[in-house]
Amino acid sequence: QAQLAESGGGLVQAGGSLRLSCTASGRPFSSRAMGWFRQAPGKEREFVSCISYSGESTVYAEFVKGRFTISRDNAKNTVYLQMNILKPEDTAVYYCAMGTGPFPDSDMDYWGKGTLVTVSS
């Protein structure tokens, strides 16, 4: 049974940066795609970014291109989301997810409990 633990959320002013981390246990992390999703208050969960098992392929939602970068360290069973030039509309709970396969088109079958990012104006 997979366990995903997010960290790195907090309060930041618009234009600032945060780095989120997600550490996985209980699953073969190095063979699975990993993704980040977010859910703002009163809104549905939305896709943010995804990375293939070895890091050779990445996918980003249009609204974060040029600002966010996803990466992974398989030796640490950890995936990261570097968030730069943050905007108030980025405020949300950010969730880490593990895919059923190695590539970004995989369904996500395990989810973390989320970490809150609040961007003030």
Short mmCIF file of N, CA and C in Angstrom, two decimals:
data_model
loop_
_atom_site.label_atom_id
_atom_site.label_comp_id
_atom_site.label_asym_id
_atom_site.label_seq_id
_atom_site.Cartn_x
_atom_site.Cartn_y
_atom_site.Cartn_z
N GLN A 1 0.85 -1.18 0.00
CA GLN A 1 0.00 0.00 0.00
C GLN A 1 0.89 1.24 0.00
N ALA A 2 0.69 2.12 -0.98
CA ALA A 2 1.50 3.32 -1.10
C ALA A 2 1.14 4.35 -0.05
N GLN A 3 2.15 5.05 0.43
CA GLN A 3 1.97 6.21 1.28
C GLN A 3 2.75 7.36 0.68
N LEU A 4 2.07 8.48 0.46
CA LEU A 4 2.68 9.67 -0.11
C LEU A 4 2.56 10.81 0.89
N ALA A 5 3.67 11.48 1.16
CA ALA A 5 3.70 12.55 2.15
C ALA A 5 4.24 13.82 1.52
N GLU A 6 3.38 14.84 1.39
CA GLU A 6 3.77 16.13 0.83
C GLU A 6 4.28 17.06 1.93
N SER A 7 5.17 17.97 1.54
CA SER A 7 5.65 19.00 2.45
C SER A 7 6.09 20.20 1.64
N GLY A 8 6.31 21.32 2.30
CA GLY A 8 6.83 22.51 1.66
C GLY A 8 5.83 23.62 1.43
N GLY A 9 4.56 23.38 1.71
CA GLY A 9 3.57 24.43 1.55
C GLY A 9 3.73 25.51 2.61
N GLY A 10 3.05 26.62 2.39
CA GLY A 10 3.11 27.73 3.33
C GLY A 10 2.54 28.99 2.74
N LEU A 11 2.81 30.10 3.42
CA LEU A 11 2.34 31.42 3.00
C LEU A 11 3.46 32.18 2.32
N VAL A 12 3.18 32.72 1.15
CA VAL A 12 4.18 33.47 0.40
C VAL A 12 3.52 34.64 -0.32
N GLN A 13 4.25 35.72 -0.51
CA GLN A 13 3.72 36.86 -1.26
C GLN A 13 3.77 36.61 -2.75
N ALA A 14 2.89 37.26 -3.48
CA ALA A 14 2.89 37.17 -4.93
C ALA A 14 4.27 37.50 -5.48
N GLY A 15 4.72 36.69 -6.45
CA GLY A 15 6.05 36.85 -7.02
C GLY A 15 7.11 36.01 -6.35
N GLY A 16 6.78 35.41 -5.22
CA GLY A 16 7.72 34.59 -4.48
C GLY A 16 7.77 33.16 -4.97
N SER A 17 8.54 32.33 -4.25
CA SER A 17 8.77 30.94 -4.65
C SER A 17 8.59 29.99 -3.48
N LEU A 18 8.22 28.76 -3.80
CA LEU A 18 8.16 27.65 -2.86
C LEU A 18 8.59 26.39 -3.59
N ARG A 19 9.12 25.43 -2.85
CA ARG A 19 9.40 24.11 -3.40
C ARG A 19 8.65 23.06 -2.60
N LEU A 20 7.78 22.33 -3.27
CA LEU A 20 7.05 21.25 -2.65
C LEU A 20 7.81 19.94 -2.83
N SER A 21 7.71 19.07 -1.84
CA SER A 21 8.32 17.75 -1.91
C SER A 21 7.27 16.69 -1.60
N CYS A 22 7.44 15.53 -2.19
CA CYS A 22 6.57 14.39 -1.92
C CYS A 22 7.43 13.15 -1.85
N THR A 23 7.42 12.49 -0.70
CA THR A 23 8.19 11.27 -0.50
C THR A 23 7.25 10.08 -0.43
N ALA A 24 7.58 9.04 -1.19
CA ALA A 24 6.73 7.87 -1.30
C ALA A 24 7.34 6.67 -0.60
N SER A 25 6.47 5.81 -0.11
CA SER A 25 6.88 4.53 0.47
C SER A 25 5.83 3.48 0.15
N GLY A 26 6.24 2.22 0.15
CA GLY A 26 5.31 1.12 -0.04
C GLY A 26 5.04 0.74 -1.49
N ARG A 27 5.65 1.43 -2.44
CA ARG A 27 5.49 1.15 -3.86
C ARG A 27 6.82 1.33 -4.57
N PRO A 28 6.96 0.70 -5.75
CA PRO A 28 8.22 0.84 -6.52
C PRO A 28 8.30 2.20 -7.20
N PHE A 29 8.66 3.21 -6.46
CA PHE A 29 8.66 4.60 -6.89
C PHE A 29 9.39 4.81 -8.21
N SER A 30 10.57 4.20 -8.36
CA SER A 30 11.41 4.48 -9.51
C SER A 30 10.85 3.99 -10.83
N SER A 31 9.80 3.17 -10.81
CA SER A 31 9.18 2.66 -12.04
C SER A 31 7.83 3.32 -12.35
N ARG A 32 7.44 4.34 -11.58
CA ARG A 32 6.13 4.94 -11.73
C ARG A 32 6.20 6.42 -12.08
N ALA A 33 5.28 6.84 -12.94
CA ALA A 33 5.10 8.27 -13.14
C ALA A 33 4.56 8.91 -11.87
N MET A 34 4.88 10.18 -11.67
CA MET A 34 4.40 10.93 -10.52
C MET A 34 3.81 12.25 -10.99
N GLY A 35 2.82 12.72 -10.27
CA GLY A 35 2.16 13.95 -10.66
C GLY A 35 1.82 14.85 -9.50
N TRP A 36 1.55 16.11 -9.84
CA TRP A 36 1.06 17.10 -8.89
C TRP A 36 -0.28 17.63 -9.37
N PHE A 37 -1.23 17.74 -8.45
CA PHE A 37 -2.54 18.29 -8.70
C PHE A 37 -2.84 19.32 -7.63
N ARG A 38 -3.85 20.15 -7.85
CA ARG A 38 -4.22 21.12 -6.84
C ARG A 38 -5.72 21.34 -6.82
N GLN A 39 -6.20 21.80 -5.67
CA GLN A 39 -7.61 22.09 -5.51
C GLN A 39 -7.77 23.38 -4.70
N ALA A 40 -8.33 24.39 -5.33
CA ALA A 40 -8.60 25.66 -4.68
C ALA A 40 -9.94 25.60 -3.96
N PRO A 41 -10.16 26.47 -2.98
CA PRO A 41 -11.45 26.47 -2.26
C PRO A 41 -12.63 26.62 -3.20
N GLY A 42 -13.60 25.71 -3.10
CA GLY A 42 -14.79 25.77 -3.93
C GLY A 42 -14.60 25.32 -5.36
N LYS A 43 -13.42 24.84 -5.71
CA LYS A 43 -13.12 24.43 -7.08
C LYS A 43 -12.82 22.93 -7.15
N GLU A 44 -12.88 22.38 -8.36
CA GLU A 44 -12.53 20.99 -8.57
C GLU A 44 -11.02 20.82 -8.64
N ARG A 45 -10.56 19.63 -8.33
CA ARG A 45 -9.15 19.31 -8.44
C ARG A 45 -8.69 19.42 -9.89
N GLU A 46 -7.51 19.99 -10.12
CA GLU A 46 -7.00 20.16 -11.46
C GLU A 46 -5.56 19.68 -11.58
N PHE A 47 -5.20 19.28 -12.77
CA PHE A 47 -3.85 18.81 -13.07
C PHE A 47 -2.88 19.97 -13.10
N VAL A 48 -1.69 19.76 -12.53
CA VAL A 48 -0.63 20.76 -12.55
C VAL A 48 0.56 20.28 -13.38
N SER A 49 1.10 19.11 -13.07
CA SER A 49 2.29 18.62 -13.76
C SER A 49 2.46 17.13 -13.52
N CYS A 50 3.23 16.49 -14.41
CA CYS A 50 3.51 15.06 -14.28
C CYS A 50 4.89 14.77 -14.85
N ILE A 51 5.54 13.74 -14.33
CA ILE A 51 6.88 13.37 -14.76
C ILE A 51 6.97 11.86 -14.91
N SER A 52 7.68 11.40 -15.95
CA SER A 52 7.83 9.97 -16.18
C SER A 52 8.76 9.35 -15.15
N TYR A 53 8.82 8.03 -15.16
CA TYR A 53 9.53 7.28 -14.12
C TYR A 53 10.99 7.67 -13.95
N SER A 54 11.67 8.00 -15.06
CA SER A 54 13.08 8.33 -15.00
C SER A 54 13.36 9.83 -15.16
N GLY A 55 12.31 10.61 -15.34
CA GLY A 55 12.45 12.05 -15.47
C GLY A 55 12.66 12.55 -16.88
N GLU A 56 12.64 11.67 -17.87
CA GLU A 56 12.94 12.08 -19.25
C GLU A 56 11.78 12.80 -19.94
N SER A 57 10.58 12.68 -19.39
CA SER A 57 9.41 13.31 -19.98
C SER A 57 8.62 14.04 -18.90
N THR A 58 8.23 15.27 -19.20
CA THR A 58 7.43 16.06 -18.28
C THR A 58 6.26 16.69 -19.02
N VAL A 59 5.18 16.92 -18.29
CA VAL A 59 3.98 17.56 -18.83
C VAL A 59 3.54 18.63 -17.84
N TYR A 60 3.14 19.80 -18.36
CA TYR A 60 2.69 20.90 -17.52
C TYR A 60 1.35 21.44 -18.00
N ALA A 61 0.52 21.83 -17.04
CA ALA A 61 -0.66 22.59 -17.38
C ALA A 61 -0.23 23.94 -17.95
N GLU A 62 -1.01 24.47 -18.88
CA GLU A 62 -0.65 25.70 -19.56
C GLU A 62 -0.45 26.85 -18.57
N PHE A 63 -1.23 26.89 -17.52
CA PHE A 63 -1.18 28.03 -16.61
C PHE A 63 0.05 28.06 -15.71
N VAL A 64 0.89 27.00 -15.73
CA VAL A 64 2.12 27.00 -14.93
C VAL A 64 3.38 26.95 -15.78
N LYS A 65 3.26 26.83 -17.09
CA LYS A 65 4.44 26.75 -17.96
C LYS A 65 5.31 28.00 -17.81
N GLY A 66 6.60 27.77 -17.65
CA GLY A 66 7.54 28.86 -17.47
C GLY A 66 7.70 29.32 -16.04
N ARG A 67 6.84 28.83 -15.14
CA ARG A 67 6.91 29.21 -13.73
C ARG A 67 7.21 28.03 -12.81
N PHE A 68 6.64 26.87 -13.10
CA PHE A 68 6.81 25.68 -12.26
C PHE A 68 7.71 24.67 -12.95
N THR A 69 8.47 23.91 -12.16
CA THR A 69 9.32 22.85 -12.68
C THR A 69 9.16 21.61 -11.81
N ILE A 70 8.84 20.48 -12.45
CA ILE A 70 8.75 19.21 -11.74
C ILE A 70 10.06 18.44 -11.92
N SER A 71 10.49 17.75 -10.88
CA SER A 71 11.70 16.94 -10.95
C SER A 71 11.57 15.78 -9.97
N ARG A 72 12.49 14.82 -10.06
CA ARG A 72 12.44 13.70 -9.13
C ARG A 72 13.83 13.20 -8.82
N ASP A 73 13.96 12.60 -7.64
CA ASP A 73 15.20 11.96 -7.20
C ASP A 73 14.81 10.55 -6.77
N ASN A 74 15.02 9.59 -7.66
CA ASN A 74 14.59 8.22 -7.38
C ASN A 74 15.36 7.58 -6.23
N ALA A 75 16.58 8.02 -5.99
CA ALA A 75 17.35 7.49 -4.87
C ALA A 75 16.73 7.87 -3.54
N LYS A 76 15.96 8.97 -3.52
CA LYS A 76 15.29 9.43 -2.31
C LYS A 76 13.79 9.16 -2.32
N ASN A 77 13.29 8.51 -3.37
CA ASN A 77 11.85 8.26 -3.53
C ASN A 77 11.04 9.55 -3.40
N THR A 78 11.54 10.61 -4.02
CA THR A 78 10.95 11.93 -3.84
C THR A 78 10.74 12.63 -5.17
N VAL A 79 9.60 13.30 -5.30
CA VAL A 79 9.30 14.15 -6.43
C VAL A 79 9.13 15.57 -5.91
N TYR A 80 9.55 16.56 -6.71
CA TYR A 80 9.54 17.96 -6.30
C TYR A 80 8.71 18.79 -7.27
N LEU A 81 8.21 19.89 -6.78
CA LEU A 81 7.59 20.90 -7.62
C LEU A 81 8.13 22.26 -7.20
N GLN A 82 9.02 22.81 -8.03
CA GLN A 82 9.55 24.14 -7.79
C GLN A 82 8.58 25.15 -8.38
N MET A 83 8.08 26.05 -7.56
CA MET A 83 7.08 27.01 -7.97
C MET A 83 7.66 28.41 -7.85
N ASN A 84 7.79 29.10 -8.98
CA ASN A 84 8.32 30.45 -9.03
C ASN A 84 7.26 31.42 -9.54
N ILE A 85 7.48 32.69 -9.29
CA ILE A 85 6.57 33.76 -9.72
C ILE A 85 5.14 33.40 -9.35
N LEU A 86 4.94 33.06 -8.11
CA LEU A 86 3.62 32.63 -7.65
C LEU A 86 2.61 33.76 -7.72
N LYS A 87 1.38 33.38 -8.04
CA LYS A 87 0.27 34.31 -8.17
C LYS A 87 -0.81 33.96 -7.15
N PRO A 88 -1.64 34.92 -6.76
CA PRO A 88 -2.73 34.61 -5.83
C PRO A 88 -3.62 33.46 -6.31
N GLU A 89 -3.83 33.33 -7.62
CA GLU A 89 -4.65 32.26 -8.14
C GLU A 89 -4.00 30.88 -8.02
N ASP A 90 -2.74 30.82 -7.61
CA ASP A 90 -2.09 29.54 -7.32
C ASP A 90 -2.45 29.00 -5.94
N THR A 91 -3.13 29.79 -5.15
CA THR A 91 -3.54 29.36 -3.81
C THR A 91 -4.42 28.11 -3.90
N ALA A 92 -4.00 27.05 -3.23
CA ALA A 92 -4.72 25.78 -3.30
C ALA A 92 -4.04 24.78 -2.38
N VAL A 93 -4.72 23.66 -2.16
CA VAL A 93 -4.08 22.49 -1.57
C VAL A 93 -3.45 21.71 -2.71
N TYR A 94 -2.17 21.42 -2.60
CA TYR A 94 -1.44 20.70 -3.63
C TYR A 94 -1.27 19.24 -3.23
N TYR A 95 -1.61 18.34 -4.15
CA TYR A 95 -1.59 16.91 -3.89
C TYR A 95 -0.57 16.21 -4.78
N CYS A 96 0.15 15.29 -4.20
CA CYS A 96 1.05 14.41 -4.91
C CYS A 96 0.31 13.12 -5.27
N ALA A 97 0.60 12.56 -6.45
CA ALA A 97 -0.05 11.33 -6.88
C ALA A 97 0.93 10.41 -7.58
N MET A 98 0.72 9.11 -7.44
CA MET A 98 1.54 8.09 -8.09
C MET A 98 0.75 7.42 -9.20
N GLY A 99 1.37 7.25 -10.36
CA GLY A 99 0.73 6.64 -11.50
C GLY A 99 0.72 5.13 -11.44
N THR A 100 -0.14 4.52 -12.28
CA THR A 100 -0.20 3.08 -12.39
C THR A 100 0.87 2.52 -13.31
N GLY A 101 1.52 3.38 -14.09
CA GLY A 101 2.55 2.99 -15.01
C GLY A 101 3.68 3.99 -15.04
N PRO A 102 4.63 3.82 -15.96
CA PRO A 102 5.84 4.65 -15.96
C PRO A 102 5.73 6.00 -16.65
N PHE A 103 4.68 6.23 -17.43
CA PHE A 103 4.62 7.42 -18.27
C PHE A 103 3.49 8.34 -17.86
N PRO A 104 3.57 9.63 -18.26
CA PRO A 104 2.60 10.63 -17.80
C PRO A 104 1.15 10.40 -18.21
N ASP A 105 0.90 9.50 -19.16
CA ASP A 105 -0.49 9.19 -19.52
C ASP A 105 -1.13 8.16 -18.60
N SER A 106 -0.40 7.70 -17.60
CA SER A 106 -0.93 6.72 -16.65
C SER A 106 -2.00 7.32 -15.76
N ASP A 107 -2.98 6.51 -15.37
CA ASP A 107 -3.91 6.92 -14.33
C ASP A 107 -3.17 7.01 -13.00
N MET A 108 -3.65 7.90 -12.14
CA MET A 108 -3.06 8.06 -10.81
C MET A 108 -3.89 7.27 -9.80
N ASP A 109 -3.26 6.32 -9.12
CA ASP A 109 -4.00 5.44 -8.24
C ASP A 109 -3.73 5.64 -6.75
N TYR A 110 -2.71 6.42 -6.41
CA TYR A 110 -2.43 6.71 -5.00
C TYR A 110 -2.20 8.20 -4.84
N TRP A 111 -2.72 8.72 -3.72
CA TRP A 111 -2.71 10.16 -3.49
C TRP A 111 -2.24 10.49 -2.08
N GLY A 112 -1.53 11.61 -1.96
CA GLY A 112 -1.19 12.12 -0.66
C GLY A 112 -2.34 12.91 -0.06
N LYS A 113 -2.14 13.42 1.15
CA LYS A 113 -3.18 14.17 1.84
C LYS A 113 -3.14 15.67 1.54
N GLY A 114 -2.10 16.13 0.88
CA GLY A 114 -2.03 17.50 0.43
C GLY A 114 -1.22 18.42 1.34
N THR A 115 -0.74 19.51 0.75
CA THR A 115 -0.07 20.57 1.49
C THR A 115 -0.60 21.91 0.99
N LEU A 116 -0.91 22.81 1.90
CA LEU A 116 -1.57 24.07 1.56
C LEU A 116 -0.56 25.13 1.13
N VAL A 117 -0.82 25.73 -0.02
CA VAL A 117 -0.04 26.86 -0.52
C VAL A 117 -0.96 28.08 -0.56
N THR A 118 -0.57 29.14 0.12
CA THR A 118 -1.34 30.38 0.14
C THR A 118 -0.48 31.52 -0.38
N VAL A 119 -0.94 32.17 -1.43
CA VAL A 119 -0.21 33.27 -2.05
C VAL A 119 -0.99 34.56 -1.80
N SER A 120 -0.38 35.48 -1.10
CA SER A 120 -1.03 36.75 -0.79
C SER A 120 -0.68 37.80 -1.83
N SER A 121 -1.58 38.77 -2.00
CA SER A 121 -1.37 39.84 -2.96
C SER A 121 -0.80 41.08 -2.31
#
